[in-house]
Short mmCIF file of C-alpha atoms and ligand atoms in Angstrom, two decimals:
data_model
loop_
_atom_site.label_atom_id
_atom_site.label_comp_id
_atom_site.label_asym_id
_atom_site.label_seq_id
_atom_site.Cartn_x
_atom_site.Cartn_y
_atom_site.Cartn_z
CA MET J 1 12.29 9.24 10.28
CA SER J 2 11.46 8.62 14.26
CA HIS J 3 8.38 7.65 15.79
CA ASP J 4 7.42 6.19 19.31
CA SER J 5 8.35 2.90 20.09
CA ASN J 6 5.19 1.37 20.42
CA ASN J 7 3.87 2.26 17.42
CA ILE J 8 3.95 0.01 14.45
CA MET J 9 4.20 0.71 10.73
CA VAL J 10 2.43 -1.99 8.62
CA ILE J 11 3.22 -2.80 5.05
CA LEU J 12 0.73 -4.28 2.85
CA SER J 13 2.02 -4.84 -0.45
CA SER J 14 0.44 -7.38 -3.46
CA PRO J 15 -0.08 -7.57 -6.97
CA SER J 16 -2.66 -4.94 -8.18
CA GLY J 17 -6.05 -6.10 -7.46
CA ALA J 18 -5.13 -8.79 -4.81
CA GLY J 19 -7.11 -6.91 -1.99
CA LYS J 20 -4.54 -4.73 0.05
CA THR J 21 -6.95 -1.54 -0.34
CA THR J 22 -9.70 -3.24 0.76
CA ILE J 23 -7.87 -4.90 3.39
CA SER J 24 -6.24 -1.53 4.99
CA LYS J 25 -9.64 0.05 5.01
CA LYS J 26 -10.90 -2.73 6.72
CA ILE J 27 -7.66 -2.50 9.55
CA GLN J 28 -8.60 1.12 9.59
CA GLN J 29 -12.05 0.58 10.32
CA LYS J 30 -11.79 -1.75 13.04
CA TYR J 31 -8.74 -0.37 15.17
CA GLN J 32 -8.91 3.64 15.25
CA ASN J 33 -5.44 3.94 15.92
CA PHE J 34 -4.05 2.94 12.80
CA LYS J 35 -4.08 5.40 10.27
CA ILE J 36 -3.32 4.71 6.25
CA SER J 37 -0.75 6.79 4.90
CA VAL J 38 -2.28 8.73 2.27
CA SER J 39 0.25 8.79 -0.80
CA HIS J 40 0.88 11.16 -3.64
CA THR J 41 0.29 9.96 -6.96
CA THR J 42 -0.16 11.60 -10.74
CA ARG J 43 -2.19 8.79 -11.71
CA LYS J 44 -5.93 10.08 -12.51
CA PRO J 45 -8.54 9.63 -9.85
CA ARG J 46 -11.26 6.25 -10.13
CA SER J 47 -14.69 7.87 -9.92
CA ASN J 48 -15.04 6.20 -6.00
CA GLU J 49 -11.54 8.00 -5.14
CA VAL J 50 -11.59 11.02 -2.94
CA GLU J 51 -8.62 13.54 -2.67
CA GLY J 52 -6.67 13.49 0.61
CA ILE J 53 -8.45 10.23 1.38
CA ASP J 54 -7.28 7.51 -1.17
CA TYR J 55 -4.48 9.71 -2.50
CA TYR J 56 -3.45 13.53 -2.89
CA PHE J 57 -3.62 13.98 -6.68
CA VAL J 58 -0.98 16.05 -8.29
CA ASP J 59 0.19 16.59 -12.28
CA GLU J 60 3.80 15.49 -12.79
CA ASN J 61 5.38 18.63 -12.42
CA ASN J 62 4.28 19.00 -9.03
CA PHE J 63 5.27 15.49 -8.28
CA LYS J 64 8.77 16.36 -9.77
CA ASN J 65 9.10 19.46 -7.78
CA LYS J 66 8.65 17.79 -4.51
CA ILE J 67 11.03 14.58 -5.62
CA LYS J 68 13.76 17.91 -6.39
CA ASN J 69 12.46 19.22 -2.58
CA ASN J 70 13.14 15.48 -1.00
CA GLU J 71 9.65 15.74 0.42
CA PHE J 72 9.29 11.96 0.15
CA TYR J 73 10.32 8.97 2.32
CA GLU J 74 10.24 6.42 -0.90
CA TYR J 75 8.60 7.18 -4.17
CA ALA J 76 8.64 4.76 -7.44
CA LYS J 77 6.87 4.99 -10.91
CA ILE J 78 4.39 1.98 -11.33
CA PHE J 79 2.57 1.30 -14.60
CA GLY J 80 3.74 4.67 -16.28
CA ASN J 81 2.43 6.89 -12.89
CA TYR J 82 4.29 8.45 -9.88
CA TYR J 83 3.38 7.26 -6.40
CA GLY J 84 5.32 8.64 -3.22
CA THR J 85 4.96 8.88 0.60
CA SER J 86 5.60 12.19 1.53
CA LYS J 87 7.50 13.21 4.80
CA GLU J 88 4.89 15.39 5.97
CA SER J 89 1.85 12.84 6.17
CA VAL J 90 3.49 10.33 7.50
CA LEU J 91 5.34 12.43 10.39
CA ASN J 92 1.70 13.97 11.00
CA LEU J 93 0.41 10.33 11.78
CA LEU J 94 3.49 9.63 13.76
CA ASN J 95 3.16 12.81 16.03
CA ASN J 96 -0.66 12.04 16.73
CA LYS J 97 0.94 8.36 17.96
CA ASN J 98 -1.01 6.49 15.74
CA ASP J 99 0.07 2.96 14.18
CA VAL J 100 0.73 3.63 10.52
CA LEU J 101 -0.53 1.58 7.17
CA PHE J 102 1.27 1.52 3.87
CA ASP J 103 -0.27 0.60 1.08
CA ILE J 104 2.64 0.81 -1.17
CA ASP J 105 4.37 -1.65 -4.02
CA TRP J 106 7.82 -3.42 -3.23
CA GLN J 107 9.96 -0.77 -4.69
CA GLY J 108 8.62 1.45 -1.63
CA THR J 109 9.15 -1.16 0.71
CA GLN J 110 12.68 -1.65 -0.33
CA GLN J 111 13.05 2.01 0.11
CA LEU J 112 11.72 2.21 3.62
CA SER J 113 13.32 -0.70 4.95
CA ARG J 114 16.37 1.05 4.82
CA PHE J 115 15.30 3.30 7.67
CA LYS J 116 16.28 1.01 10.27
CA GLU J 117 15.03 2.44 13.01
CA LEU J 118 11.45 1.69 12.04
CA ASN J 119 9.30 -0.74 13.56
CA LEU J 120 8.10 -2.33 9.92
CA LEU J 121 5.68 -5.37 9.81
CA LYS J 122 5.98 -6.35 5.88
CA ILE J 123 2.86 -8.34 4.50
CA PHE J 124 2.55 -9.46 1.38
CA ILE J 125 -1.22 -10.40 0.13
CA LEU J 126 -1.58 -12.79 -3.15
CA PRO J 127 -4.85 -13.74 -4.83
CA PRO J 128 -5.75 -17.76 -4.72
CA SER J 129 -4.97 -17.67 -8.40
CA LYS J 130 -4.09 -15.33 -11.85
CA GLU J 131 -7.71 -16.04 -12.95
CA GLU J 132 -9.07 -15.12 -9.82
CA LEU J 133 -6.85 -11.93 -10.42
CA LYS J 134 -8.05 -11.14 -13.63
CA LYS J 135 -11.81 -11.56 -12.19
CA ARG J 136 -11.36 -8.57 -9.75
CA LEU J 137 -9.31 -6.30 -11.92
CA ILE J 138 -12.30 -6.17 -14.43
CA GLN J 139 -14.52 -6.18 -11.45
CA ARG J 140 -13.07 -3.37 -9.64
CA ASN J 141 -14.37 -1.87 -13.41
CA GLN J 142 -12.57 1.45 -12.91
CA ASP J 143 -9.43 0.47 -14.93
CA LYS J 144 -9.85 0.31 -19.12
CA LEU J 145 -8.90 -3.15 -20.45
CA ASP J 146 -5.33 -2.17 -21.34
CA VAL J 147 -4.62 -1.36 -17.78
CA VAL J 148 -5.84 -4.49 -16.82
CA GLU J 149 -3.93 -6.42 -18.65
CA GLU J 150 -0.60 -4.27 -18.10
CA ARG J 151 -1.44 -5.18 -13.99
CA LEU J 152 -2.07 -8.68 -14.56
CA LYS J 153 1.42 -8.82 -17.10
CA ALA J 154 3.04 -7.62 -13.91
CA TYR J 155 2.04 -10.44 -11.86
CA ASP J 156 4.14 -12.72 -11.90
CA ALA J 157 7.28 -10.23 -11.44
CA ASP J 158 5.54 -8.63 -8.65
CA SER J 159 4.95 -11.97 -7.21
CA ALA J 160 8.75 -12.33 -7.10
CA HIS J 161 8.83 -9.92 -4.27
CA LYS J 162 6.66 -11.82 -1.69
CA GLN J 163 10.37 -12.96 -0.47
CA ASP J 164 11.37 -9.26 0.71
CA TYR J 165 8.19 -9.76 3.14
CA ASP J 166 7.96 -10.91 6.66
CA HIS J 167 4.18 -12.83 6.06
CA VAL J 168 2.45 -13.76 2.86
CA VAL J 169 -1.22 -14.28 3.16
CA ILE J 170 -3.36 -15.67 0.63
CA ASN J 171 -6.60 -13.41 -0.03
CA ASP J 172 -9.21 -16.09 -1.05
CA ASN J 173 -12.00 -15.63 1.27
CA LEU J 174 -11.98 -11.90 2.49
CA GLU J 175 -13.10 -12.27 6.03
CA ASN J 176 -10.34 -15.18 6.49
CA CYS J 177 -7.56 -13.15 4.97
CA PHE J 178 -8.62 -9.97 7.17
CA LYS J 179 -8.48 -12.21 10.16
CA GLU J 180 -5.24 -13.74 9.41
CA VAL J 181 -3.78 -10.35 8.73
CA GLU J 182 -5.21 -9.03 12.04
CA LYS J 183 -3.72 -11.95 14.02
CA ILE J 184 -0.09 -11.18 12.58
CA ILE J 185 -0.41 -7.55 13.69
CA LEU J 186 -1.78 -8.30 16.86
CA ILE J 187 0.79 -10.47 17.41
CA LYS J 188 3.70 -8.06 16.32
CA LYS J 189 1.84 -5.77 18.75
CA GLY J 190 1.46 -7.63 21.69
CA LYS J 191 5.37 -8.35 21.46
CA LYS J 192 6.03 -4.44 22.15
P1 ADP F 1 -5.48 -4.09 -4.39
O1 ADP F 1 -5.23 -2.65 -3.74
O2 ADP F 1 -4.53 -4.81 -4.09
O3 ADP F 1 -4.99 -3.62 -5.83
P2 ADP F 1 -8.41 -3.99 -4.41
O4 ADP F 1 -8.62 -3.69 -2.52
O5 ADP F 1 -8.40 -2.94 -4.97
O6 ADP F 1 -6.92 -4.43 -4.31
O7 ADP F 1 -9.32 -4.97 -4.44
C1 ADP F 1 -9.59 -5.24 -6.05
C2 ADP F 1 -10.64 -6.01 -6.18
O8 ADP F 1 -11.31 -7.11 -5.60
C3 ADP F 1 -11.94 -4.75 -5.51
O9 ADP F 1 -12.96 -4.98 -6.61
C4 ADP F 1 -12.38 -5.81 -4.52
O10 ADP F 1 -13.55 -5.43 -3.57
C5 ADP F 1 -12.10 -7.25 -4.71
N1 ADP F 1 -11.64 -7.90 -3.70
C6 ADP F 1 -10.91 -7.64 -2.69
N2 ADP F 1 -10.52 -8.97 -1.91
C7 ADP F 1 -11.84 -10.00 -2.59
C8 ADP F 1 -11.89 -11.32 -2.03
N3 ADP F 1 -11.45 -11.79 -1.06
N4 ADP F 1 -12.63 -12.06 -2.95
C9 ADP F 1 -13.42 -11.23 -3.48
N5 ADP F 1 -13.32 -9.96 -4.55
C10 ADP F 1 -12.34 -9.20 -3.60
P1 5GP F 2 -3.42 1.96 -7.64
O1 5GP F 2 -3.19 2.62 -9.20
O2 5GP F 2 -3.91 0.51 -8.14
O3 5GP F 2 -4.12 2.70 -6.34
O4 5GP F 2 -1.69 1.30 -7.06
C1 5GP F 2 -0.92 1.04 -7.65
C2 5GP F 2 0.41 0.16 -7.02
O5 5GP F 2 0.70 1.70 -6.43
C3 5GP F 2 -0.09 -0.93 -5.72
O6 5GP F 2 0.77 -1.60 -5.92
C4 5GP F 2 0.23 0.60 -4.64
O7 5GP F 2 0.68 -0.26 -3.58
C5 5GP F 2 1.19 1.22 -4.92
N1 5GP F 2 1.55 2.16 -4.33
C6 5GP F 2 0.19 2.94 -3.91
N2 5GP F 2 0.85 4.15 -3.36
C7 5GP F 2 2.02 4.30 -3.43
C8 5GP F 2 3.25 4.94 -2.49
O8 5GP F 2 3.09 6.33 -2.21
N3 5GP F 2 4.31 4.46 -2.99
C9 5GP F 2 5.38 3.01 -3.77
N4 5GP F 2 5.95 3.14 -3.67
N5 5GP F 2 3.86 2.68 -4.30
C10 5GP F 2 2.39 2.79 -4.16
#
């Protein structure tokens, strides 16, 4: 994977429900040059999700074929579904001189980190508490309760991976969290 050295690739990871998708979208809205890398997944779409914007929704056979054909930079099985970053979609963004935002988990982050030439900035978002996380997962109101429970159960193990990241930011007040993430990104860009 090669890229324009002025461009950065920001990875936002967190326990599910902490707010990384919300923050990624806010960054993309404010900074036109930032584009979110659209992943492939075998998960079923939530009612507000749009094909090609939130994910490319594919079935398991299709996903496994893409694995076989080496079409992913990274992929992982998370909560029983496959998720992956296709080379094609990232290269399209880089060729258009975009900065790239990845909303991927710690497994994908470890895999992307092996590409040493990448200008990665790795940020881990945490909720203020597990109770608040549960509220957000329920409030998102898109996943069945057993799915919420499964995601809550992964909280401790997921959080332990914060040590793999350059920065850890608590998402208590959304605006404050956004500002903090924004500042981290602007400092990194300013250093170029
Ligand atoms: P993730 O992508 O990390 O799984 P989302 O961005 O989907 O999380 O956020 C989960 C839910 O919490 C969404 O309904 C979102 O609107 C809400 N949310 C995000 N940040 C905050 C916050 N700071 N305070 C309250 N609710 C939030
Ligand atoms: P969700 O089902 O809530 O959209 O996402 C579940 C988890 O999958 C989140 O932690 C999200 O960051 C992660 N994820 C989404 N796309 C990818 C991807 O392409 N690769 C990896 N490794 N994780 C992803």
